[in-house]
Amino acid sequence: MVLHFASGMREGESSCSRTEPCMVCFITVVKVGKSKGMVLERLRDPPVCKDPALLTTHAMGVNIFKQGPEVALKPDSEYPAWLFQMDLGSPKKLEELDPETKYYWRRLRKENIWRHNRLSKNKKF
């Protein structure tokens, strides 16, 4: 097994907001058997940031660019009001929804599709 490290930063560059560069580890696995020594590379997850100062001021892992600082969190007054009114709990059951809304009919259709898929799973062609 061979380990290769690829950094998100170019040589000689530094970033002010990061304490360490974002590292991605590639594992090269040599398999013997049917593939006869074919080399496979798998990606590992980057290391988890454990710095409490950065975790409270920045959204770690949200930046879509390979380079650059992490996205800084803004005060609550700069975000829209509907963001804090979102229901983050489990989805409501069909009995809890009002039949006059489109969400009720969407959920009813989805549950009927799930039921049909469960019933047709055991049928032979």
Short mmCIF file of N, CA and C in Angstrom, two decimals:
data_model
loop_
_atom_site.label_atom_id
_atom_site.label_comp_id
_atom_site.label_asym_id
_atom_site.label_seq_id
_atom_site.Cartn_x
_atom_site.Cartn_y
_atom_site.Cartn_z
N MET A 1 0.86 -1.17 0.00
CA MET A 1 0.00 0.00 0.00
C MET A 1 0.91 1.23 0.00
N VAL A 2 0.60 2.19 -0.86
CA VAL A 2 1.39 3.41 -0.98
C VAL A 2 0.49 4.59 -0.69
N LEU A 3 0.96 5.55 0.12
CA LEU A 3 0.19 6.75 0.44
C LEU A 3 0.75 7.94 -0.32
N HIS A 4 -0.11 8.70 -0.95
CA HIS A 4 0.25 9.93 -1.63
C HIS A 4 -0.54 11.05 -1.00
N PHE A 5 0.08 12.19 -0.76
CA PHE A 5 -0.63 13.33 -0.20
C PHE A 5 -0.69 14.43 -1.25
N ALA A 6 -1.87 14.99 -1.44
CA ALA A 6 -2.07 16.11 -2.37
C ALA A 6 -2.61 17.27 -1.57
N SER A 7 -1.97 18.39 -1.66
CA SER A 7 -2.40 19.55 -0.88
C SER A 7 -3.23 20.46 -1.76
N GLY A 8 -4.19 21.15 -1.16
CA GLY A 8 -5.01 22.12 -1.88
C GLY A 8 -4.27 23.42 -2.12
N MET A 9 -3.08 23.58 -1.56
CA MET A 9 -2.32 24.81 -1.70
C MET A 9 -1.10 24.54 -2.58
N ARG A 10 -0.72 25.53 -3.37
CA ARG A 10 0.47 25.40 -4.20
C ARG A 10 1.71 25.65 -3.35
N GLU A 11 2.83 25.24 -3.88
CA GLU A 11 4.07 25.40 -3.13
C GLU A 11 4.41 26.88 -2.97
N GLY A 12 4.71 27.29 -1.77
CA GLY A 12 5.07 28.68 -1.51
C GLY A 12 3.90 29.56 -1.15
N GLU A 13 2.65 29.07 -1.26
CA GLU A 13 1.49 29.87 -0.92
C GLU A 13 1.09 29.60 0.53
N SER A 14 0.50 30.60 1.14
CA SER A 14 0.00 30.41 2.50
C SER A 14 -1.38 31.02 2.61
N SER A 15 -2.13 30.56 3.57
CA SER A 15 -3.48 31.06 3.80
C SER A 15 -3.56 31.55 5.24
N CYS A 16 -4.13 32.73 5.44
CA CYS A 16 -4.17 33.32 6.78
C CYS A 16 -5.18 32.63 7.68
N SER A 17 -6.30 32.15 7.12
CA SER A 17 -7.37 31.65 7.98
C SER A 17 -7.19 30.19 8.36
N ARG A 18 -6.31 29.47 7.69
CA ARG A 18 -6.13 28.06 8.00
C ARG A 18 -4.89 27.86 8.86
N THR A 19 -4.98 26.97 9.79
CA THR A 19 -3.81 26.64 10.60
C THR A 19 -2.97 25.57 9.92
N GLU A 20 -3.59 24.77 9.07
CA GLU A 20 -2.86 23.76 8.33
C GLU A 20 -3.51 23.63 6.95
N PRO A 21 -2.76 23.26 5.91
CA PRO A 21 -3.35 23.14 4.57
C PRO A 21 -4.32 21.97 4.51
N CYS A 22 -5.26 22.08 3.61
CA CYS A 22 -6.26 21.03 3.42
C CYS A 22 -5.60 19.86 2.70
N MET A 23 -5.49 18.73 3.35
CA MET A 23 -4.79 17.58 2.79
C MET A 23 -5.81 16.52 2.37
N VAL A 24 -5.58 15.93 1.21
CA VAL A 24 -6.39 14.82 0.75
C VAL A 24 -5.44 13.65 0.54
N CYS A 25 -5.78 12.52 1.06
CA CYS A 25 -4.89 11.36 1.01
C CYS A 25 -5.40 10.38 -0.04
N PHE A 26 -4.52 10.00 -0.96
CA PHE A 26 -4.84 8.99 -1.95
C PHE A 26 -4.18 7.68 -1.50
N ILE A 27 -4.93 6.60 -1.49
CA ILE A 27 -4.37 5.30 -1.17
C ILE A 27 -4.30 4.51 -2.46
N THR A 28 -3.10 4.06 -2.81
CA THR A 28 -2.93 3.24 -3.98
C THR A 28 -2.92 1.78 -3.53
N VAL A 29 -3.85 1.01 -4.03
CA VAL A 29 -3.98 -0.38 -3.64
C VAL A 29 -3.66 -1.23 -4.86
N VAL A 30 -2.75 -2.17 -4.69
CA VAL A 30 -2.41 -3.08 -5.78
C VAL A 30 -3.12 -4.39 -5.49
N LYS A 31 -4.03 -4.77 -6.38
CA LYS A 31 -4.80 -6.00 -6.21
C LYS A 31 -4.22 -7.08 -7.11
N VAL A 32 -4.21 -8.28 -6.60
CA VAL A 32 -3.77 -9.42 -7.38
C VAL A 32 -4.95 -10.37 -7.46
N GLY A 33 -5.17 -10.92 -8.60
CA GLY A 33 -6.30 -11.82 -8.77
C GLY A 33 -6.85 -11.66 -10.17
N LYS A 34 -8.12 -11.37 -10.27
CA LYS A 34 -8.74 -11.21 -11.58
C LYS A 34 -8.17 -10.01 -12.33
N SER A 35 -7.84 -8.94 -11.59
CA SER A 35 -7.35 -7.73 -12.26
C SER A 35 -5.87 -7.82 -12.57
N LYS A 36 -5.14 -8.79 -12.04
CA LYS A 36 -3.72 -9.04 -12.30
C LYS A 36 -2.87 -7.80 -12.05
N GLY A 37 -2.89 -7.28 -10.87
CA GLY A 37 -2.01 -6.18 -10.51
C GLY A 37 -2.50 -4.82 -10.94
N MET A 38 -3.79 -4.67 -11.14
CA MET A 38 -4.33 -3.37 -11.53
C MET A 38 -4.28 -2.41 -10.35
N VAL A 39 -3.87 -1.18 -10.60
CA VAL A 39 -3.70 -0.19 -9.54
C VAL A 39 -4.99 0.61 -9.39
N LEU A 40 -5.53 0.66 -8.18
CA LEU A 40 -6.73 1.42 -7.89
C LEU A 40 -6.38 2.54 -6.93
N GLU A 41 -6.97 3.72 -7.13
CA GLU A 41 -6.75 4.83 -6.21
C GLU A 41 -8.09 5.23 -5.62
N ARG A 42 -8.13 5.32 -4.30
CA ARG A 42 -9.33 5.74 -3.61
C ARG A 42 -9.04 7.03 -2.87
N LEU A 43 -10.05 7.90 -2.81
CA LEU A 43 -9.91 9.16 -2.09
C LEU A 43 -10.32 8.97 -0.64
N ARG A 44 -9.58 9.62 0.25
CA ARG A 44 -9.95 9.66 1.65
C ARG A 44 -10.52 11.03 1.95
N ASP A 45 -11.26 11.12 3.02
CA ASP A 45 -11.79 12.40 3.45
C ASP A 45 -10.67 13.27 4.01
N PRO A 46 -10.79 14.59 3.87
CA PRO A 46 -9.78 15.47 4.47
C PRO A 46 -9.88 15.41 5.99
N PRO A 47 -8.82 15.78 6.69
CA PRO A 47 -8.86 15.73 8.16
C PRO A 47 -9.88 16.71 8.72
N VAL A 48 -10.45 16.36 9.85
CA VAL A 48 -11.48 17.18 10.49
C VAL A 48 -10.81 18.30 11.29
N CYS A 49 -11.33 19.51 11.15
CA CYS A 49 -10.82 20.65 11.90
C CYS A 49 -11.34 20.57 13.34
N LYS A 50 -10.44 20.67 14.31
CA LYS A 50 -10.83 20.58 15.71
C LYS A 50 -10.53 21.86 16.47
N ASP A 51 -10.17 22.92 15.76
CA ASP A 51 -9.85 24.20 16.41
C ASP A 51 -11.16 24.90 16.78
N PRO A 52 -11.45 25.11 18.08
CA PRO A 52 -12.73 25.72 18.46
C PRO A 52 -12.89 27.15 17.98
N ALA A 53 -11.79 27.89 17.85
CA ALA A 53 -11.89 29.28 17.39
C ALA A 53 -12.35 29.34 15.94
N LEU A 54 -11.82 28.46 15.10
CA LEU A 54 -12.24 28.44 13.69
C LEU A 54 -13.65 27.89 13.53
N LEU A 55 -14.01 26.89 14.33
CA LEU A 55 -15.34 26.29 14.21
C LEU A 55 -16.45 27.25 14.60
N THR A 56 -16.18 28.19 15.50
CA THR A 56 -17.21 29.14 15.91
C THR A 56 -17.30 30.36 15.02
N THR A 57 -16.28 30.61 14.18
CA THR A 57 -16.29 31.81 13.34
C THR A 57 -16.37 31.51 11.86
N HIS A 58 -16.12 30.28 11.44
CA HIS A 58 -16.10 29.93 10.02
C HIS A 58 -16.91 28.67 9.78
N ALA A 59 -17.46 28.55 8.57
CA ALA A 59 -18.15 27.33 8.15
C ALA A 59 -17.11 26.45 7.47
N MET A 60 -16.61 25.47 8.18
CA MET A 60 -15.52 24.64 7.68
C MET A 60 -16.05 23.64 6.66
N GLY A 61 -15.34 23.50 5.53
CA GLY A 61 -15.69 22.54 4.50
C GLY A 61 -16.77 23.01 3.54
N VAL A 62 -17.15 24.28 3.59
CA VAL A 62 -18.22 24.79 2.73
C VAL A 62 -17.64 25.46 1.49
N ASN A 63 -16.39 25.89 1.54
CA ASN A 63 -15.76 26.58 0.42
C ASN A 63 -15.66 25.62 -0.76
N ILE A 64 -16.17 26.02 -1.93
CA ILE A 64 -16.18 25.14 -3.09
C ILE A 64 -14.89 25.23 -3.90
N PHE A 65 -14.03 26.19 -3.57
CA PHE A 65 -12.78 26.36 -4.29
C PHE A 65 -11.68 25.56 -3.62
N LYS A 66 -10.67 25.16 -4.40
CA LYS A 66 -9.56 24.39 -3.84
C LYS A 66 -8.69 25.26 -2.94
N GLN A 67 -8.62 26.54 -3.26
CA GLN A 67 -7.77 27.45 -2.50
C GLN A 67 -8.62 28.56 -1.94
N GLY A 68 -8.07 29.25 -0.95
CA GLY A 68 -8.77 30.38 -0.39
C GLY A 68 -9.25 30.11 1.02
N PRO A 69 -9.67 31.17 1.68
CA PRO A 69 -10.09 31.01 3.08
C PRO A 69 -11.47 30.35 3.18
N GLU A 70 -11.74 29.81 4.34
CA GLU A 70 -13.06 29.24 4.61
C GLU A 70 -14.09 30.37 4.71
N VAL A 71 -15.34 30.04 4.54
CA VAL A 71 -16.42 31.02 4.56
C VAL A 71 -16.65 31.47 6.00
N ALA A 72 -16.58 32.79 6.22
CA ALA A 72 -16.78 33.33 7.56
C ALA A 72 -18.28 33.43 7.86
N LEU A 73 -18.66 33.12 9.10
CA LEU A 73 -20.06 33.23 9.51
C LEU A 73 -20.40 34.68 9.79
N LYS A 74 -21.58 35.10 9.37
CA LYS A 74 -22.05 36.48 9.56
C LYS A 74 -22.96 36.54 10.78
N PRO A 75 -23.24 37.74 11.27
CA PRO A 75 -24.22 37.84 12.37
C PRO A 75 -25.62 37.46 11.89
N ASP A 76 -26.49 37.07 12.83
CA ASP A 76 -27.84 36.61 12.49
C ASP A 76 -28.66 37.67 11.77
N SER A 77 -28.36 38.93 11.98
CA SER A 77 -29.15 40.00 11.36
C SER A 77 -28.92 40.08 9.85
N GLU A 78 -27.84 39.50 9.34
CA GLU A 78 -27.55 39.55 7.91
C GLU A 78 -28.18 38.40 7.13
N TYR A 79 -28.77 37.44 7.82
CA TYR A 79 -29.43 36.33 7.16
C TYR A 79 -30.94 36.59 7.11
N PRO A 80 -31.65 36.04 6.10
CA PRO A 80 -33.10 36.26 6.01
C PRO A 80 -33.85 35.60 7.17
N ALA A 81 -35.02 36.14 7.47
CA ALA A 81 -35.80 35.66 8.62
C ALA A 81 -36.32 34.24 8.40
N TRP A 82 -36.65 33.87 7.15
CA TRP A 82 -37.22 32.56 6.90
C TRP A 82 -36.21 31.44 7.19
N LEU A 83 -34.94 31.77 7.19
CA LEU A 83 -33.92 30.77 7.46
C LEU A 83 -34.03 30.20 8.87
N PHE A 84 -34.44 31.05 9.81
CA PHE A 84 -34.55 30.62 11.20
C PHE A 84 -35.93 30.03 11.51
N GLN A 85 -36.87 30.11 10.56
CA GLN A 85 -38.21 29.55 10.75
C GLN A 85 -38.38 28.19 10.09
N MET A 86 -37.33 27.69 9.46
CA MET A 86 -37.41 26.40 8.77
C MET A 86 -37.57 25.27 9.78
N ASP A 87 -38.39 24.28 9.40
CA ASP A 87 -38.60 23.11 10.24
C ASP A 87 -37.51 22.10 9.93
N LEU A 88 -36.60 21.87 10.86
CA LEU A 88 -35.48 20.97 10.63
C LEU A 88 -35.72 19.58 11.21
N GLY A 89 -36.90 19.34 11.73
CA GLY A 89 -37.21 18.04 12.32
C GLY A 89 -37.51 17.01 11.24
N SER A 90 -37.99 15.88 11.68
CA SER A 90 -38.35 14.82 10.75
C SER A 90 -39.56 15.25 9.93
N PRO A 91 -39.72 14.71 8.71
CA PRO A 91 -40.87 15.09 7.89
C PRO A 91 -42.19 14.70 8.57
N LYS A 92 -43.21 15.51 8.33
CA LYS A 92 -44.51 15.25 8.95
C LYS A 92 -45.18 14.06 8.28
N LYS A 93 -45.97 13.35 9.06
CA LYS A 93 -46.71 12.22 8.52
C LYS A 93 -47.92 12.74 7.76
N LEU A 94 -48.49 11.86 6.96
CA LEU A 94 -49.63 12.24 6.12
C LEU A 94 -50.82 12.69 6.97
N GLU A 95 -51.01 12.09 8.12
CA GLU A 95 -52.14 12.44 8.98
C GLU A 95 -51.99 13.84 9.58
N GLU A 96 -50.76 14.32 9.70
CA GLU A 96 -50.51 15.63 10.30
C GLU A 96 -50.68 16.78 9.30
N LEU A 97 -50.70 16.47 8.00
CA LEU A 97 -50.79 17.52 6.98
C LEU A 97 -52.24 17.86 6.67
N ASP A 98 -52.45 19.07 6.18
CA ASP A 98 -53.78 19.54 5.80
C ASP A 98 -54.06 19.09 4.36
N PRO A 99 -55.21 18.44 4.10
CA PRO A 99 -55.51 17.96 2.74
C PRO A 99 -55.68 19.07 1.71
N GLU A 100 -55.75 20.30 2.13
CA GLU A 100 -55.92 21.41 1.19
C GLU A 100 -54.60 21.95 0.66
N THR A 101 -53.47 21.38 1.07
CA THR A 101 -52.17 21.89 0.63
C THR A 101 -51.55 20.96 -0.40
N LYS A 102 -50.64 21.51 -1.17
CA LYS A 102 -49.96 20.70 -2.19
C LYS A 102 -48.98 19.72 -1.55
N TYR A 103 -48.48 20.04 -0.34
CA TYR A 103 -47.55 19.15 0.34
C TYR A 103 -48.24 17.85 0.74
N TYR A 104 -49.51 17.93 1.09
CA TYR A 104 -50.29 16.74 1.42
C TYR A 104 -50.35 15.80 0.21
N TRP A 105 -50.67 16.36 -0.96
CA TRP A 105 -50.83 15.54 -2.16
C TRP A 105 -49.50 15.00 -2.65
N ARG A 106 -48.44 15.77 -2.47
CA ARG A 106 -47.11 15.27 -2.83
C ARG A 106 -46.73 14.10 -1.94
N ARG A 107 -46.97 14.22 -0.65
CA ARG A 107 -46.64 13.16 0.30
C ARG A 107 -47.50 11.92 0.05
N LEU A 108 -48.78 12.13 -0.28
CA LEU A 108 -49.67 11.01 -0.59
C LEU A 108 -49.17 10.25 -1.82
N ARG A 109 -48.77 10.99 -2.84
CA ARG A 109 -48.26 10.36 -4.06
C ARG A 109 -46.97 9.60 -3.78
N LYS A 110 -46.08 10.20 -2.98
CA LYS A 110 -44.82 9.56 -2.64
C LYS A 110 -45.04 8.27 -1.86
N GLU A 111 -45.96 8.30 -0.89
CA GLU A 111 -46.24 7.09 -0.11
C GLU A 111 -46.88 6.01 -0.96
N ASN A 112 -47.72 6.39 -1.92
CA ASN A 112 -48.31 5.40 -2.82
C ASN A 112 -47.25 4.78 -3.72
N ILE A 113 -46.28 5.58 -4.16
CA ILE A 113 -45.18 5.03 -4.97
C ILE A 113 -44.36 4.06 -4.14
N TRP A 114 -44.06 4.42 -2.89
CA TRP A 114 -43.31 3.52 -2.01
C TRP A 114 -44.07 2.21 -1.80
N ARG A 115 -45.39 2.30 -1.59
CA ARG A 115 -46.22 1.12 -1.38
C ARG A 115 -46.21 0.24 -2.63
N HIS A 116 -46.35 0.86 -3.79
CA HIS A 116 -46.35 0.11 -5.04
C HIS A 116 -45.01 -0.58 -5.26
N ASN A 117 -43.92 0.10 -4.96
CA ASN A 117 -42.59 -0.49 -5.12
C ASN A 117 -42.39 -1.67 -4.17
N ARG A 118 -42.87 -1.56 -2.94
CA ARG A 118 -42.76 -2.67 -1.99
C ARG A 118 -43.56 -3.88 -2.47
N LEU A 119 -44.76 -3.63 -2.99
CA LEU A 119 -45.61 -4.73 -3.44
C LEU A 119 -45.07 -5.38 -4.71
N SER A 120 -44.49 -4.59 -5.60
CA SER A 120 -44.02 -5.15 -6.87
C SER A 120 -42.62 -5.74 -6.76
N LYS A 121 -41.96 -5.57 -5.62
CA LYS A 121 -40.62 -6.11 -5.46
C LYS A 121 -40.63 -7.64 -5.47
N ASN A 122 -41.68 -8.24 -4.96
CA ASN A 122 -41.75 -9.70 -4.84
C ASN A 122 -42.33 -10.37 -6.07
N LYS A 123 -42.85 -9.61 -7.02
CA LYS A 123 -43.45 -10.21 -8.21
C LYS A 123 -42.35 -10.66 -9.17
N LYS A 124 -42.56 -11.81 -9.79
CA LYS A 124 -41.61 -12.31 -10.78
C LYS A 124 -42.07 -11.87 -12.16
N PHE A 125 -41.12 -11.72 -13.05
CA PHE A 125 -41.44 -11.26 -14.40
C PHE A 125 -42.09 -12.33 -15.22
#
